[in-house]
Short mmCIF file of C-alpha atoms in Angstrom, two decimals:
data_model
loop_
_atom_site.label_atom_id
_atom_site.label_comp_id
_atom_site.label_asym_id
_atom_site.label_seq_id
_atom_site.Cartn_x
_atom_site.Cartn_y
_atom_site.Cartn_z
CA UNK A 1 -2.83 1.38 32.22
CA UNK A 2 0.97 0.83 32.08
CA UNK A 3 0.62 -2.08 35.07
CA UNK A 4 -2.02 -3.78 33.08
CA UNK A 5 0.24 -3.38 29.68
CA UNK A 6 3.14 -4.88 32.00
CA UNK A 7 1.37 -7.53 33.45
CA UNK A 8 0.13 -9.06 30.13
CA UNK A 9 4.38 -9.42 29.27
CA UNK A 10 3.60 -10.87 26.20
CA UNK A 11 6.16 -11.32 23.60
CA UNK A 12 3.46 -11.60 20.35
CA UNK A 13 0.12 -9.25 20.32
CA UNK A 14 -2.33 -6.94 18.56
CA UNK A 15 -1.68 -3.60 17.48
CA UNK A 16 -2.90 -0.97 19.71
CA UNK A 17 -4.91 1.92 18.56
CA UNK A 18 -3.33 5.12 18.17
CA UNK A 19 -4.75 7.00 20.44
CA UNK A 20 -4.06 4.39 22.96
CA UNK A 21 -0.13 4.35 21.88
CA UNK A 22 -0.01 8.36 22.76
CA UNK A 23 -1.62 8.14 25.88
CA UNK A 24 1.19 5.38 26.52
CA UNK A 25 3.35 7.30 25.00
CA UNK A 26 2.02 10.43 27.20
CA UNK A 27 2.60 8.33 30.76
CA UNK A 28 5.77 6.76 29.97
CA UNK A 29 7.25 10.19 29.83
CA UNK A 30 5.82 11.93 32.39
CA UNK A 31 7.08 8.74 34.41
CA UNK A 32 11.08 9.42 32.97
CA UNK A 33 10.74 13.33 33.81
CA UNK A 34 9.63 12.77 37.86
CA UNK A 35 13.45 10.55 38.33
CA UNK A 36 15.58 13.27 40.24
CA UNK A 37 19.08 13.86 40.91
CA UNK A 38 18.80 11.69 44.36
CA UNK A 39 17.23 8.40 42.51
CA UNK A 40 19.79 8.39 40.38
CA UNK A 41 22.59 8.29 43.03
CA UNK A 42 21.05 5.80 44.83
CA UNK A 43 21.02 3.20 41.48
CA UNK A 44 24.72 3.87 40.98
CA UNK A 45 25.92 3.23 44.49
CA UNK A 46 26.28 -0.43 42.84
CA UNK A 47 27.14 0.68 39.51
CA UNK A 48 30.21 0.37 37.38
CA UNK A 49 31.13 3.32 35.31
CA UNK A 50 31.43 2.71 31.50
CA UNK A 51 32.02 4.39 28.47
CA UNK A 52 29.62 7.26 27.61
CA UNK A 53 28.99 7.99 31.61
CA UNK A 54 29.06 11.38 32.66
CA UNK A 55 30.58 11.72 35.98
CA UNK A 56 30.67 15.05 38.67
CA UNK A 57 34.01 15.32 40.21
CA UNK A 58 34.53 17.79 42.88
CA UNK A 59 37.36 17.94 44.80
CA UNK A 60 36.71 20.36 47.50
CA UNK A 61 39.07 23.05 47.86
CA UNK A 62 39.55 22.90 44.77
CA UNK A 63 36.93 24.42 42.37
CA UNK A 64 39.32 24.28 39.30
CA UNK A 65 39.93 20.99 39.44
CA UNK A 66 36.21 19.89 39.60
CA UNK A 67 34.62 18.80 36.11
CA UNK A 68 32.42 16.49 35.02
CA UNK A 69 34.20 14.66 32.07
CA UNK A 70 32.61 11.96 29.97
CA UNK A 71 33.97 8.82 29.87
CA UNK A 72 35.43 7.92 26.18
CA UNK A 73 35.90 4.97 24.45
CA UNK A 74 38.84 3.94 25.90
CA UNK A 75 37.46 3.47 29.73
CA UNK A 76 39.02 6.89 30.30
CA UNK A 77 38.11 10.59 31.98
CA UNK A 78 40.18 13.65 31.38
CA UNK A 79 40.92 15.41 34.74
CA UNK A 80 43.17 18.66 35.08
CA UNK A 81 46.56 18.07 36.17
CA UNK A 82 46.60 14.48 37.09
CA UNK A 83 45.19 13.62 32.68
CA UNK A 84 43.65 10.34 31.92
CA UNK A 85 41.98 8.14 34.99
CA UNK A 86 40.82 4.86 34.41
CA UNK A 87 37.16 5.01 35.07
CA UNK A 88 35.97 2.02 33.44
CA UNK A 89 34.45 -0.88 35.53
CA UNK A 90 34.70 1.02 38.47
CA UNK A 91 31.91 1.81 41.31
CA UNK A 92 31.62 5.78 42.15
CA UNK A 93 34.06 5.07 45.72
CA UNK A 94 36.56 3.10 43.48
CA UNK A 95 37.17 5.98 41.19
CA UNK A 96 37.12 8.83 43.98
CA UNK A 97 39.92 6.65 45.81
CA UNK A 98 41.74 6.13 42.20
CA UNK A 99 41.22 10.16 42.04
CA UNK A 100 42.30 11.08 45.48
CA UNK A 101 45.84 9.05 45.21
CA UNK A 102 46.04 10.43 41.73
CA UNK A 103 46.10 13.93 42.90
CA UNK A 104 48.40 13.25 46.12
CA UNK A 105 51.01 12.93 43.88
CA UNK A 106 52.14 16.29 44.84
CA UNK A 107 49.05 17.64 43.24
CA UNK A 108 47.13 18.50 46.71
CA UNK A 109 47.49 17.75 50.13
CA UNK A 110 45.03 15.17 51.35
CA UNK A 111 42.43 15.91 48.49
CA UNK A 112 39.17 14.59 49.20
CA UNK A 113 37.33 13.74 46.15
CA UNK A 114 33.26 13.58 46.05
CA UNK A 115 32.28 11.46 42.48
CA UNK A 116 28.83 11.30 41.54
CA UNK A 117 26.48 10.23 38.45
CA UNK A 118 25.44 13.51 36.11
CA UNK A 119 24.26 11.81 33.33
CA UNK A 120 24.31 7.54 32.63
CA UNK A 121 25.74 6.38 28.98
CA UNK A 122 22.17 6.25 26.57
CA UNK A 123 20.08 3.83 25.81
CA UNK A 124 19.92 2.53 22.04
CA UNK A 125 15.88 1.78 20.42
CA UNK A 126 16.03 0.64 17.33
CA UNK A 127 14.12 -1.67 14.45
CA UNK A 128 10.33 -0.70 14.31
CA UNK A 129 10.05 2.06 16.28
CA UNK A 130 9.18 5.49 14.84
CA UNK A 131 12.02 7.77 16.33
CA UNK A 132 15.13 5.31 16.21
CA UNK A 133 18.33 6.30 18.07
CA UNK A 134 19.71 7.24 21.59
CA UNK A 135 17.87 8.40 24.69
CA UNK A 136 18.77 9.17 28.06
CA UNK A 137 18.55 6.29 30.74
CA UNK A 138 15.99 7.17 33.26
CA UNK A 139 16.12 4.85 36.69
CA UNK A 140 13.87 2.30 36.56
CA UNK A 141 13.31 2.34 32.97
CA UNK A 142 11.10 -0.44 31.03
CA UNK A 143 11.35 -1.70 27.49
CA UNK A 144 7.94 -0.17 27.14
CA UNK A 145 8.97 3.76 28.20
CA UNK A 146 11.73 3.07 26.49
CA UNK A 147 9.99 2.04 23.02
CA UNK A 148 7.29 4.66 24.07
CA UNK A 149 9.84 7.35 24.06
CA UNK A 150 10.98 6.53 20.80
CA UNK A 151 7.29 7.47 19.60
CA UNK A 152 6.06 3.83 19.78
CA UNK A 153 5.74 0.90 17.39
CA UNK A 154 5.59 1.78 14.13
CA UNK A 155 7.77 2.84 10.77
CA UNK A 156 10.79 5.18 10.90
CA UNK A 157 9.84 9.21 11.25
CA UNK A 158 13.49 10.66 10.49
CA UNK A 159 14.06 12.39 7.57
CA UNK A 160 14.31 10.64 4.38
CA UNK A 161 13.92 7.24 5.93
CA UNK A 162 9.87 5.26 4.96
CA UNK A 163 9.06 7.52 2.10
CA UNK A 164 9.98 4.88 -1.00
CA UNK A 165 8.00 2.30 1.80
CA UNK A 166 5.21 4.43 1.00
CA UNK A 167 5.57 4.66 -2.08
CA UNK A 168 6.21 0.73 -2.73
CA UNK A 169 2.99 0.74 -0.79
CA UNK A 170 1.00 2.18 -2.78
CA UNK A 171 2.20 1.16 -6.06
CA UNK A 172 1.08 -2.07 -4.38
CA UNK A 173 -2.65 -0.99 -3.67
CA UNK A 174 -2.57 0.46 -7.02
CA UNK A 175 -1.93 -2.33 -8.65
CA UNK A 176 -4.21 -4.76 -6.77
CA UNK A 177 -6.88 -2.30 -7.73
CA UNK A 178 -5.87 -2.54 -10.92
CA UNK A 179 -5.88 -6.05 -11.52
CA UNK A 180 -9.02 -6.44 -9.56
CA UNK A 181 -10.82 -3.36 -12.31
CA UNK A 182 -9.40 -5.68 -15.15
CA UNK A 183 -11.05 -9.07 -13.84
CA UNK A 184 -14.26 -7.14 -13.82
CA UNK A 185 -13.75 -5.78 -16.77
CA UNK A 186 -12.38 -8.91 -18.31
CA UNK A 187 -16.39 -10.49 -17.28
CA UNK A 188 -17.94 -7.72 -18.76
CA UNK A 189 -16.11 -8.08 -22.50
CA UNK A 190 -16.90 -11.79 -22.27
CA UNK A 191 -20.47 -11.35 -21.38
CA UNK A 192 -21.14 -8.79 -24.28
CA UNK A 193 -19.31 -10.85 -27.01
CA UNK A 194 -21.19 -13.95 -26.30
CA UNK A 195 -24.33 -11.57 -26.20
CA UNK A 196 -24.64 -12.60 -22.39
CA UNK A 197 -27.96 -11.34 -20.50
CA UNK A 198 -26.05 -10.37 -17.40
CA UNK A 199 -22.43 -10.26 -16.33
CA UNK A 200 -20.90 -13.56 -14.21
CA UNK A 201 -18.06 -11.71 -12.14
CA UNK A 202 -15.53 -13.91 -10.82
CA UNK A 203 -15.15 -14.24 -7.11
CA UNK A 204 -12.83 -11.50 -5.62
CA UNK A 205 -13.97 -12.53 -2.03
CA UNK A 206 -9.91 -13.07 -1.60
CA UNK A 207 -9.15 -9.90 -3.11
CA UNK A 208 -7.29 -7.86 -0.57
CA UNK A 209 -9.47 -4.84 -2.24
CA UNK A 210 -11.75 -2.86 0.16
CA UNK A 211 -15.02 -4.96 -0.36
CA UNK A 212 -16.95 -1.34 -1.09
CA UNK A 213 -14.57 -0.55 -3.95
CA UNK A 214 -15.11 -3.89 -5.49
CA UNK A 215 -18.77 -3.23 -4.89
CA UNK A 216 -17.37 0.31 -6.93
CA UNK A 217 -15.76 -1.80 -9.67
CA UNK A 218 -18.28 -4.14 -10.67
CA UNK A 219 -21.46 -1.50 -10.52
CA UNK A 220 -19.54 0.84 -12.57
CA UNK A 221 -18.90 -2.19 -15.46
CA UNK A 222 -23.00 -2.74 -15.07
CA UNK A 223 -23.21 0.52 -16.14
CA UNK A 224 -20.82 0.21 -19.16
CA UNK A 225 -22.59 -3.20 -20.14
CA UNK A 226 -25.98 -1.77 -20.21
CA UNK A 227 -24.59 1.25 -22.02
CA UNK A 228 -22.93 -0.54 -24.65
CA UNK A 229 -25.82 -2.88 -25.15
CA UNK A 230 -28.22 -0.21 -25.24
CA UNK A 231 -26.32 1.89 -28.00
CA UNK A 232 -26.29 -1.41 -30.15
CA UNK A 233 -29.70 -1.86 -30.07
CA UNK A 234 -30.63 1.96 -30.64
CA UNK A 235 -28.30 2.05 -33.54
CA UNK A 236 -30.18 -1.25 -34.96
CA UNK A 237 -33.57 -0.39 -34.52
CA UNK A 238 -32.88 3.03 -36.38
CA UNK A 239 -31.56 1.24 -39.40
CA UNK A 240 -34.83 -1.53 -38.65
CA UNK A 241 -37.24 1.14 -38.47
CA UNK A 242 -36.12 2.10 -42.51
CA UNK A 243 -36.97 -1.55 -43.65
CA UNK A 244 -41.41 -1.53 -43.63
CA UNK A 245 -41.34 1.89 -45.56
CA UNK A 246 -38.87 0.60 -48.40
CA UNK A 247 -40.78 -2.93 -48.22
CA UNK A 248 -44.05 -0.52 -48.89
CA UNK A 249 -42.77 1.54 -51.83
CA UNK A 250 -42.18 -1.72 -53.39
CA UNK A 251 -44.93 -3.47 -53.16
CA UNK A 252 -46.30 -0.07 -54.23
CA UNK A 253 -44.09 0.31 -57.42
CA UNK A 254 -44.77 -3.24 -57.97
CA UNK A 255 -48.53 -2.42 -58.10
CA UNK A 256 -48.17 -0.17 -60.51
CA UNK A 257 -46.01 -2.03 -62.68
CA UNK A 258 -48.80 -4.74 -62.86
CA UNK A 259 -51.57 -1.62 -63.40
CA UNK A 260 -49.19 -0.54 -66.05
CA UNK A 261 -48.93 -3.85 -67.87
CA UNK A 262 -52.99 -4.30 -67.67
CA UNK A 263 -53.27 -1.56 -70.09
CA UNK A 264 -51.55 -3.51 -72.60
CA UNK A 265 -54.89 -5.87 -72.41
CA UNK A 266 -56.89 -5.65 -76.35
CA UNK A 267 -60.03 -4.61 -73.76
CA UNK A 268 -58.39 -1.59 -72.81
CA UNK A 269 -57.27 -0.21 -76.49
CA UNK A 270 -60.93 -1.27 -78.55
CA UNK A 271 -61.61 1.33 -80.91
CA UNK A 272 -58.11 2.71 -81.24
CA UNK A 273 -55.68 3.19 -84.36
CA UNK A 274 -53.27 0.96 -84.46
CA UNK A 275 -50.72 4.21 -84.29
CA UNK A 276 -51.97 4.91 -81.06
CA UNK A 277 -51.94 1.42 -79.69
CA UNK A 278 -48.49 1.41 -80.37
CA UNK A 279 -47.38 4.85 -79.00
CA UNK A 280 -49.44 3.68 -75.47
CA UNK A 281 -47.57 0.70 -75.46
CA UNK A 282 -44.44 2.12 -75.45
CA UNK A 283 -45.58 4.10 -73.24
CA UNK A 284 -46.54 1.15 -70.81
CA UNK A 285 -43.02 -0.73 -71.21
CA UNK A 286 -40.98 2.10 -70.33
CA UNK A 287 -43.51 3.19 -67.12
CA UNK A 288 -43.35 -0.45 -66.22
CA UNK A 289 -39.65 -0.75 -66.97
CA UNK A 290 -39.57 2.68 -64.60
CA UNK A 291 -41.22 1.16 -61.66
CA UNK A 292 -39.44 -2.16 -62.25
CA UNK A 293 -35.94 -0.68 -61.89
CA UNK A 294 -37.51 1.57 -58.74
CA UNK A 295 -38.66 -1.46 -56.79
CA UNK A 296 -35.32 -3.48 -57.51
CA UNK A 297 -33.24 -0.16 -56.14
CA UNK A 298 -35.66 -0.44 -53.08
CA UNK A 299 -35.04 -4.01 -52.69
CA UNK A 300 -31.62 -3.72 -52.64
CA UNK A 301 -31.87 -0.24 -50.02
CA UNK A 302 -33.49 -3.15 -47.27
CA UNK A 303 -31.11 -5.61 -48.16
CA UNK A 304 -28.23 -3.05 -47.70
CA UNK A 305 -30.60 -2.05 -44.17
CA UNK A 306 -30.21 -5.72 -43.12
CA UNK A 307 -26.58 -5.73 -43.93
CA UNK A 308 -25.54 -2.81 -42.09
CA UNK A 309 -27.29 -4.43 -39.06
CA UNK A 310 -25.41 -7.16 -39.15
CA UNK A 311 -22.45 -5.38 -39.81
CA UNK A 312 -23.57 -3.64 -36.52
CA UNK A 313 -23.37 -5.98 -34.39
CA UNK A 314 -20.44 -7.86 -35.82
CA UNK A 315 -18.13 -4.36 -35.63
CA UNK A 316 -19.47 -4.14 -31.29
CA UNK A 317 -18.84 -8.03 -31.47
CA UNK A 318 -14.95 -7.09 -32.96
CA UNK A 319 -14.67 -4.59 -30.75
CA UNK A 320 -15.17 -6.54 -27.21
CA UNK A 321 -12.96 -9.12 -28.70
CA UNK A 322 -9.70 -6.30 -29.22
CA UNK A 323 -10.61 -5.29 -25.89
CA UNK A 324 -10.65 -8.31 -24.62
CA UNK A 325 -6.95 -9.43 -26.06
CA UNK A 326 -5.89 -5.92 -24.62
CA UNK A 327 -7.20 -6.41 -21.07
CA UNK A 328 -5.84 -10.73 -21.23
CA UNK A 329 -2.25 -9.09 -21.94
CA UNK A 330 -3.39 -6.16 -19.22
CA UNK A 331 -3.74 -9.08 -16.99
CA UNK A 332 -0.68 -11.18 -17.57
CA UNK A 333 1.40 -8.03 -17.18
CA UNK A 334 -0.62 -7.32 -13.57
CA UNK A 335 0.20 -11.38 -12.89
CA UNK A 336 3.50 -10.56 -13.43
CA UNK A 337 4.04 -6.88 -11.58
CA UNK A 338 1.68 -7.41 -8.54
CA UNK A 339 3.95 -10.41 -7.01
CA UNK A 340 7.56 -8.60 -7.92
CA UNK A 341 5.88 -4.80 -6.22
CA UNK A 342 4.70 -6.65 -3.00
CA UNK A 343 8.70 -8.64 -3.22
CA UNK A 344 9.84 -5.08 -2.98
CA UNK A 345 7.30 -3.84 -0.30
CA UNK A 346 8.36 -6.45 1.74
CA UNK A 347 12.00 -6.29 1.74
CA UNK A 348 12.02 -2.90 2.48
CA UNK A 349 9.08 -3.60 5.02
CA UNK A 350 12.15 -6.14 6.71
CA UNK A 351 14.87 -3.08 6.37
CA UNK A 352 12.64 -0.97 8.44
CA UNK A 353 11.25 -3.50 10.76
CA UNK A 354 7.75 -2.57 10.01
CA UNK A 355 4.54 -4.66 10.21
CA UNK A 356 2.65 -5.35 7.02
CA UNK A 357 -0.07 -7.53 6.21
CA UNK A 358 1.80 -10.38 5.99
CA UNK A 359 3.14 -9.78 9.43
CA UNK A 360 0.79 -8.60 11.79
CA UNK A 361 1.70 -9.36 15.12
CA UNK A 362 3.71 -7.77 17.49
CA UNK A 363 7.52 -7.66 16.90
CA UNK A 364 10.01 -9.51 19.03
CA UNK A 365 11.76 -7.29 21.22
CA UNK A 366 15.62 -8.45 21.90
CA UNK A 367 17.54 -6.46 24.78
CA UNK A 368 21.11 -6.80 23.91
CA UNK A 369 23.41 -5.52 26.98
CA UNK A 370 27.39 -5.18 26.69
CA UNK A 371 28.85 -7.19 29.52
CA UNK A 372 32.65 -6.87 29.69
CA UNK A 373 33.78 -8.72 26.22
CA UNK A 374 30.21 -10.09 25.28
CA UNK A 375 26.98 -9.60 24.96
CA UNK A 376 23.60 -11.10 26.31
CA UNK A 377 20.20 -11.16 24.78
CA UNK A 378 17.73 -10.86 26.50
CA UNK A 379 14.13 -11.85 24.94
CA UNK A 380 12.24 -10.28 27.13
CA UNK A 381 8.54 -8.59 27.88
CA UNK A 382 7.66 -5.20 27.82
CA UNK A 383 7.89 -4.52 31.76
CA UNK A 384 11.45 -5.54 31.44
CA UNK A 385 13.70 -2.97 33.33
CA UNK A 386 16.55 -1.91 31.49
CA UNK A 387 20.28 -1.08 32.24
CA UNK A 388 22.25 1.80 31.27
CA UNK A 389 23.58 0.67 27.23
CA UNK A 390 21.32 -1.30 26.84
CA UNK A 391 20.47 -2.02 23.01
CA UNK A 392 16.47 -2.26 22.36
CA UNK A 393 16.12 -4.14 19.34
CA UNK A 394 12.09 -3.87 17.85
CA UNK A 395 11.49 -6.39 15.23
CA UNK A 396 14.24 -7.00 12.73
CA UNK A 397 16.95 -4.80 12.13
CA UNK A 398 19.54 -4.22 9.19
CA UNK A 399 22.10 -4.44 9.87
CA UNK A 400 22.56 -6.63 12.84
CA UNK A 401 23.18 -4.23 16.30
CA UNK A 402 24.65 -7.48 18.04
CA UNK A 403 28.42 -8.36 17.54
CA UNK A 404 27.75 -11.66 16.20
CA UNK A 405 27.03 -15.36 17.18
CA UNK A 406 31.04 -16.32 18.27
CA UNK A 407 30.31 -13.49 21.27
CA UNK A 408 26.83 -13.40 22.64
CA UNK A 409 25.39 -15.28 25.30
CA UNK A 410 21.31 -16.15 24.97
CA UNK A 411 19.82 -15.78 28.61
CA UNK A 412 16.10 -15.03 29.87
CA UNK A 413 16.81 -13.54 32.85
CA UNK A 414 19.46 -11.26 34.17
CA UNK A 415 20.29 -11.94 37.71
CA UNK A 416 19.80 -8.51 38.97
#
């Protein structure tokens, strides 16, 4: 797996699975723990010490003035007796020689000094990887065990570091949602105030919305449409259902108003005292007044019926249209928030190095390796073998691990 992942050396590719990254992951180390004590002596036969080295001095004879003393920022070790030797840009048989006169000083008598590598200065992985800092240097080491060591591609793990990512993150998704529930929502409020049939959803085919909650979105305004539409129309046909009774009574009372009046007919009253014919007609004007005044009070009961229906649907009509100003100024404010949260994701995205959707390739990786006063950069595949120092940069970085344009030299190769 690792010779195929080497042989590919591309700068630019696709994300690999996860499970794939820890099996990586899983070699590369196993790899780094076989190196021995012997492999390692046989790289540094050509190499020249620098600063973070740890070298074995023994002198023999001599057990208390063996050590193995780090070399510090200066180029220096610490040795007993003799005190600071220059150990920087030497080769192991340099600095035994440098140690050996040292110590003849009238230190020992023909000393005879053995130097050897313990421990070569660390490697530095940084950028996009999801363990960033220093790690041992292993012979034979490759930009991919190295980023494979420092847990693989991906966003920082260390404490404190990628939580307000995630967090920008989802205030992003949440908001995308968001807007997308208010364009649906937006249709639906349109549809019912211009007493629409069916919905006409926009297209959200661009959306960057899982398709299956759109799908989620728009079936659950369905739902609220045919609700809403539904309660109208129950609400109206109760108040319709009043209007054929009172329109009966009064054509009833009117009946009997007219029945009422008949008996006012000289056929009706032949044969009466003219006392009596006057008591019945009184009797007949207020009955008929009586029925009058009924039918008139049930006129007016349908008319109010036919009133309140309208009233009905204008108040649902009123309704969608405040709901519909609320969700237009919903939606400006979402036009406005959605662009400035996915700014933020993004520049804290670049701090971190991390792939998002906008970027979604492979990071460059830049090997940056100290040579005397400069420093080259090497752009370089994975199966690149790396040097004790060197700097792995992953994607972008912030702030800038190289010294600067003035002192770096650009190169593709090393001649090694």
């Amino acid at each position: 797996m690792v010779r195929g992942f080497r042989r590919k050396g591309r700068r630019h590719g696709q994300w690999y699975s996860t499970t794939a990254i820890r099996c990586m992951l899983a070699l590369a180390i196993s790899f780094a723990s076989v190196q021995d004590r012997a492999a390692a002596q046989s790289h540094a036969a050509g190499y020249r010490i620098a600063a973070g080295d740890k070298i074995g001095i023994t002198v023999f004879g001599q057990p208390d003035l063996s050590d193995e003393p780090t070399v510090d920022q200066n180029g220096n070790i610490r040795l007993p007796l003799v005190g600071d030797i220059r150990a920087a840009n030497l080769s192991l048989s340099e600095l035994e020689r440098s140690i050996e006169q040292a110590l003849a000083q009238g230190y020992v008598r023909r000393p005879k000094v053995n130097a050897k590598m313990v421990t070569f200065r660390p490697i530095h992985v940084l950028g996009m990887v999801r363990t960033p800092g220093l790690y041992p240097y292993q012979q034979g080491q490759s930009i991919f065990a190295a980023v494979m060591r420092a847990g693989g591609i991906g966003t920082s793990e260390q404490p404190g570091q990628g939580a307000d990512f995630f967090q920008l993150d989802d205030r992003v998704r949440l908001l995308e949602i968001n807007q997308a529930a208010l364009q649906a929502k937006k249709a639906r409020l349109v549809a019912f105030a211009n007493r629409a049939a069916r919905i006409d959803f926009p297209d959200m085919s661009a959306s960057p919305v899982e398709p299956a909650r759109l799908a989620e979105i728009r079936e659950s305004e369905e739902r609220v449409f045919a609700a809403e539409r539904r309660a109208e129309e129950q609400e109206a046909e109760a108040l319709r259902q009043q209007i054929p009774r009172l329109e009966a009574e009064v054509a009833s009372l009117r009946r009997q108003s007219d029945l009422e009046l008949r008996q006012r007919d000289p056929s009706y009253n032949v044969g009466r005292l003219t006392s009596e014919l006057r008591r019945e007609e009184t009797r007949v004007d207020l009955n008929s007044t009586r029925l009058k005044s009924e039918a008139l009070k049930a006129e007016l009961a349908v008319g109010e019926l036919k009133f309140k229906i309208a009233e009905l649907r204008n108040g649902y009509q009123r309704r969608a249209f405040a709901e519909l100003r609320e969700t237009e100024r919903e939606l400006l404010e979402s036009s406005v928030n959605l662009p400035s949260a996915r700014r933020a994701r993004a520049a804290r995205a670049g701090q971190m190095g991390w792939l998002t959707a906008e970027h979604d390739e492979m990071p460059a990786i830049i090997v940056i390796r100290p040579t005397g006063t400069t420093t080259v950069k090497y752009e370089e595949a994975i199966g690149f073998l790396l040097l004790p120092g060197d700097v792995v940069q992953v994607g972008s970085l912030v702030p800038s691990a190289s010294p600067g344009p003035s002192n770096q030299v650009s190169a593709k190769q090393p001649n090694r």
